[in-house]
CSV table of C-alpha atoms and ligand atoms in Angstrom, one decimal:
chain,number,residue,atom,x,y,z
I,663,MET,CA,69.5,135.4,129.0
I,664,LYS,CA,72.7,133.4,129.8
I,665,ILE,CA,73.4,132.7,133.3
I,666,ARG,CA,76.9,134.0,134.4
I,667,ASN,CA,79.7,131.5,135.1
I,668,LEU,CA,78.2,128.7,133.1
I,669,GLU,CA,80.4,129.4,130.0
I,670,SER,CA,81.4,125.9,130.0
I,671,PHE,CA,77.8,124.7,129.7
I,672,TYR,CA,77.0,127.1,126.9
I,673,THR,CA,80.1,126.1,125.1
I,674,LEU,CA,79.0,122.3,125.2
I,675,VAL,CA,75.4,123.2,124.1
I,676,GLU,CA,76.5,125.3,121.1
I,677,ALA,CA,79.0,122.6,120.2
I,678,LEU,CA,76.3,119.9,120.1
I,679,GLU,CA,73.9,122.2,118.3
I,680,LYS,CA,76.4,122.1,115.5
I,681,LEU,CA,75.7,118.3,114.9
I,682,PRO,CA,73.5,117.2,112.3
I,683,SER,CA,69.7,117.3,113.0
I,684,ILE,CA,70.4,118.6,116.8
I,685,GLY,CA,68.2,121.8,117.6
I,686,LYS,CA,69.0,124.0,120.6
I,687,LYS,CA,66.5,122.2,122.8
I,688,SER,CA,68.0,118.8,121.9
I,689,ALA,CA,71.6,119.9,122.3
I,690,GLU,CA,70.4,121.5,126.1
I,691,LYS,CA,68.9,117.9,126.9
I,692,MET,CA,72.1,116.3,125.7
I,693,ALA,CA,74.5,118.7,127.6
I,694,TYR,CA,72.3,118.2,130.9
I,695,ALA,CA,72.4,114.3,130.4
I,696,ILE,CA,76.3,114.4,129.9
I,697,CYS,CA,77.7,116.8,132.5
I,698,VAL,CA,74.9,116.9,135.1
I,699,GLU,CA,72.9,113.9,135.1
I,700,ASN,CA,75.3,111.3,134.2
I,701,LYS,CA,78.8,112.6,134.3
I,702,ALA,CA,80.3,108.8,133.9
I,703,LEU,CA,78.6,108.8,130.7
I,704,GLY,CA,79.9,112.1,129.9
I,705,ASN,CA,83.3,111.0,130.5
I,706,LYS,CA,82.9,107.8,128.1
I,707,ILE,CA,81.5,110.0,125.4
I,708,ALA,CA,84.3,112.7,125.7
I,709,GLN,CA,86.8,109.6,125.8
I,710,SER,CA,85.4,107.9,122.8
I,711,ILE,CA,85.2,111.0,120.7
I,712,GLN,CA,88.7,111.7,121.2
I,713,ASN,CA,89.7,108.3,120.5
I,714,ALA,CA,87.8,108.0,117.4
I,715,ASN,CA,88.8,111.6,116.3
I,716,GLN,CA,92.6,110.4,116.6
I,717,LYS,CA,92.2,106.7,114.8
I,718,ILE,CA,89.6,107.1,112.3
I,719,CYS,CA,90.8,108.0,108.8
I,720,LYS,CA,89.7,107.4,105.1
I,721,CYS,CA,90.9,104.1,103.2
I,722,LYS,CA,93.4,105.1,100.7
I,723,TRP,CA,91.7,103.0,97.9
I,724,CYS,CA,88.1,103.1,98.5
I,725,GLY,CA,87.5,106.2,100.8
I,726,GLY,CA,85.7,104.2,103.3
I,727,LEU,CA,86.3,104.5,107.1
I,728,SER,CA,89.1,102.5,108.7
I,729,GLU,CA,91.6,102.6,111.3
I,730,GLU,CA,94.4,101.6,109.0
I,731,ASN,CA,95.6,103.2,105.8
I,732,GLU,CA,93.7,100.2,104.0
I,733,CYS,CA,90.4,99.0,105.0
I,734,GLN,CA,89.2,95.5,105.9
I,735,ILE,CA,87.1,95.3,102.6
I,736,CYS,CA,89.9,96.4,100.4
I,737,GLN,CA,92.3,94.1,102.3
I,738,GLU,CA,90.1,91.0,101.8
I,739,GLU,CA,91.3,88.8,98.8
I,740,GLU,CA,87.9,86.7,99.0
I,741,ARG,CA,85.8,89.9,98.3
I,742,ASN,CA,87.7,90.1,94.7
I,743,ASN,CA,84.5,89.0,93.0
I,744,GLY,CA,84.9,91.6,90.0
I,745,GLU,CA,82.0,94.0,91.3
I,746,LEU,CA,82.7,97.4,92.4
I,747,CYS,CA,80.0,99.5,94.1
I,748,ILE,CA,80.5,103.2,93.8
I,749,VAL,CA,78.5,105.1,96.7
I,750,ALA,CA,78.1,108.7,97.5
I,751,HIS,CA,79.0,108.9,101.1
I,752,PRO,CA,81.4,106.7,103.4
I,753,ARG,CA,78.3,105.7,105.6
I,754,ASP,CA,76.6,104.3,102.6
I,755,ILE,CA,79.4,101.3,102.9
I,756,SER,CA,78.3,100.1,106.3
I,757,ILE,CA,74.4,100.4,105.0
I,758,ILE,CA,75.1,98.2,102.1
I,759,GLU,CA,77.3,96.1,104.4
I,760,ASN,CA,74.4,95.6,106.8
I,761,ILE,CA,72.0,94.0,104.1
I,762,ASP,CA,74.7,91.2,103.7
I,763,PHE,CA,74.0,91.0,99.9
I,764,PHE,CA,77.0,92.7,98.4
I,765,ASN,CA,80.3,90.8,98.3
I,766,GLY,CA,82.5,93.1,96.1
I,767,LYS,CA,84.5,96.4,96.6
I,768,TYR,CA,83.6,99.8,97.1
I,769,PHE,CA,84.5,103.5,96.1
I,770,VAL,CA,83.2,106.5,97.6
I,771,LEU,CA,82.5,109.3,95.4
I,772,GLU,CA,81.4,112.3,97.3
I,773,SER,CA,81.4,114.8,94.5
I,774,LEU,CA,82.6,115.1,90.9
I,775,GLU,CA,85.0,118.0,91.9
I,776,SER,CA,86.5,115.7,94.5
I,777,VAL,CA,87.1,112.5,92.4
I,778,ASP,CA,90.5,111.4,91.2
I,779,PHE,CA,89.8,109.3,88.1
I,780,ASP,CA,93.2,108.1,87.8
I,781,HIS,CA,93.0,106.7,91.2
I,782,LEU,CA,89.6,105.1,90.4
I,783,ILE,CA,91.0,103.8,87.2
I,784,SER,CA,93.9,102.3,89.0
I,785,LEU,CA,91.4,100.6,91.8
I,786,VAL,CA,89.4,99.0,88.9
I,787,THR,CA,92.7,97.8,87.4
I,788,HIS,CA,94.0,96.6,90.5
I,789,HIS,CA,91.0,94.6,91.8
I,790,LYS,CA,90.5,93.4,88.3
I,791,ILE,CA,86.8,94.9,88.2
I,792,LYS,CA,84.2,93.7,85.6
I,793,GLU,CA,81.1,95.3,86.8
I,794,VAL,CA,80.7,98.8,88.4
I,795,ILE,CA,77.2,99.3,90.5
I,796,PHE,CA,76.1,102.7,91.1
I,797,GLY,CA,74.8,102.5,94.6
I,798,PHE,CA,73.2,106.0,94.2
I,799,SER,CA,69.7,106.7,95.0
I,800,PRO,CA,67.8,107.5,92.0
I,801,SER,CA,67.9,111.4,91.0
I,802,LEU,CA,68.3,113.1,87.9
I,803,ALA,CA,71.4,114.7,89.3
I,804,ASN,CA,72.8,111.1,89.8
I,805,ASP,CA,71.7,110.0,86.6
I,806,ALA,CA,73.8,112.7,85.0
I,807,LEU,CA,76.9,111.7,87.4
I,808,ILE,CA,76.5,108.3,86.3
I,809,LEU,CA,76.5,109.0,82.6
I,810,PHE,CA,79.6,111.1,83.2
I,811,ILE,CA,81.7,108.4,85.3
I,812,GLU,CA,80.5,105.6,82.9
I,813,ASP,CA,82.1,107.8,80.1
I,814,ARG,CA,85.4,108.3,81.9
I,815,LEU,CA,85.7,104.5,82.5
I,816,LYS,CA,84.7,103.6,79.0
I,817,PRO,CA,88.1,102.5,77.7
I,818,LEU,CA,88.1,99.8,80.6
I,819,ASN,CA,85.5,97.8,79.1
I,820,LEU,CA,83.2,97.3,82.1
I,821,ARG,CA,79.6,96.4,82.5
I,822,PHE,CA,77.7,99.0,84.3
I,823,SER,CA,74.5,99.0,86.4
I,824,LYS,CA,72.7,101.0,89.0
I,825,ILE,CA,70.4,100.2,92.0
I,826,ALA,CA,67.0,101.1,91.2
I,827,GLN,CA,63.7,99.0,91.6
I,828,GLY,CA,62.2,99.9,95.0
I,829,VAL,CA,64.3,102.8,95.9
I,830,PRO,CA,62.5,106.0,96.1
I,831,THR,CA,63.9,109.1,94.2
I,832,GLY,CA,65.9,111.5,96.0
I,833,ILE,CA,66.5,110.2,99.3
I,834,GLY,CA,69.5,108.8,100.9
I,835,LEU,CA,70.4,105.0,101.2
I,836,GLU,CA,70.2,105.5,105.0
I,837,HIS,CA,66.2,105.9,104.6
I,838,ILE,CA,65.6,102.9,102.7
I,839,ASP,CA,64.7,99.6,104.4
I,840,HIS,CA,67.1,96.6,104.3
I,841,LEU,CA,64.5,94.5,102.0
I,842,SER,CA,64.0,97.4,99.5
I,843,LEU,CA,67.6,98.0,99.4
I,844,SER,CA,68.7,94.4,98.8
I,845,SER,CA,66.0,93.9,96.1
I,846,ALA,CA,67.3,97.0,94.5
I,847,PHE,CA,70.8,95.4,94.2
I,848,LYS,CA,69.1,92.1,92.8
I,849,GLY,CA,67.1,94.0,90.5
I,850,ARG,CA,69.9,96.5,89.4
I,851,ILE,CA,69.5,97.6,86.0
I,852,LYS,CA,72.0,98.1,83.3
I,853,VAL,CA,73.1,101.8,82.4
H,1162,ZN,ZN1,88.9,100.5,101.4
């Protein structure tokens, strides 16, 4: 039963519950922590959310996260090494950056329906890309996606490869340890 005169608390719990992997119990614990036990932390979180919501957008080139139109990686001239890594989600960029192995450019391709191939082709031309590396976790669906993209980019005469070795099938890059992911990049295979 909901207690009267606690609407703001319940509204907070319901909002937190909508976050990925947060159930009702966790949402309630979080709500206690941020509006009862540690109000200063609650205020800091509230301000940080508002600030990040206002500032963070997607880079016009790669679709990665940035506070400017163009992200730092797209701006950096020294990262023009002819390699482009296509990933399935903006967060995969920071996962790959954390292994400190890849030094090329990125492109986020969240779904076939959302991809603008003219834009991808202009990005490949702009950065003088020679090799496209598919940074997708291995799955039959992703293999089909890779073939489709490869076919669309065929006229550009590129090398294509995908990360594979040591990466389990069907799980997101965020579940793969650094060592496995960097050896998956080193041992990438031609497609
Ligand atoms: Zn970018």
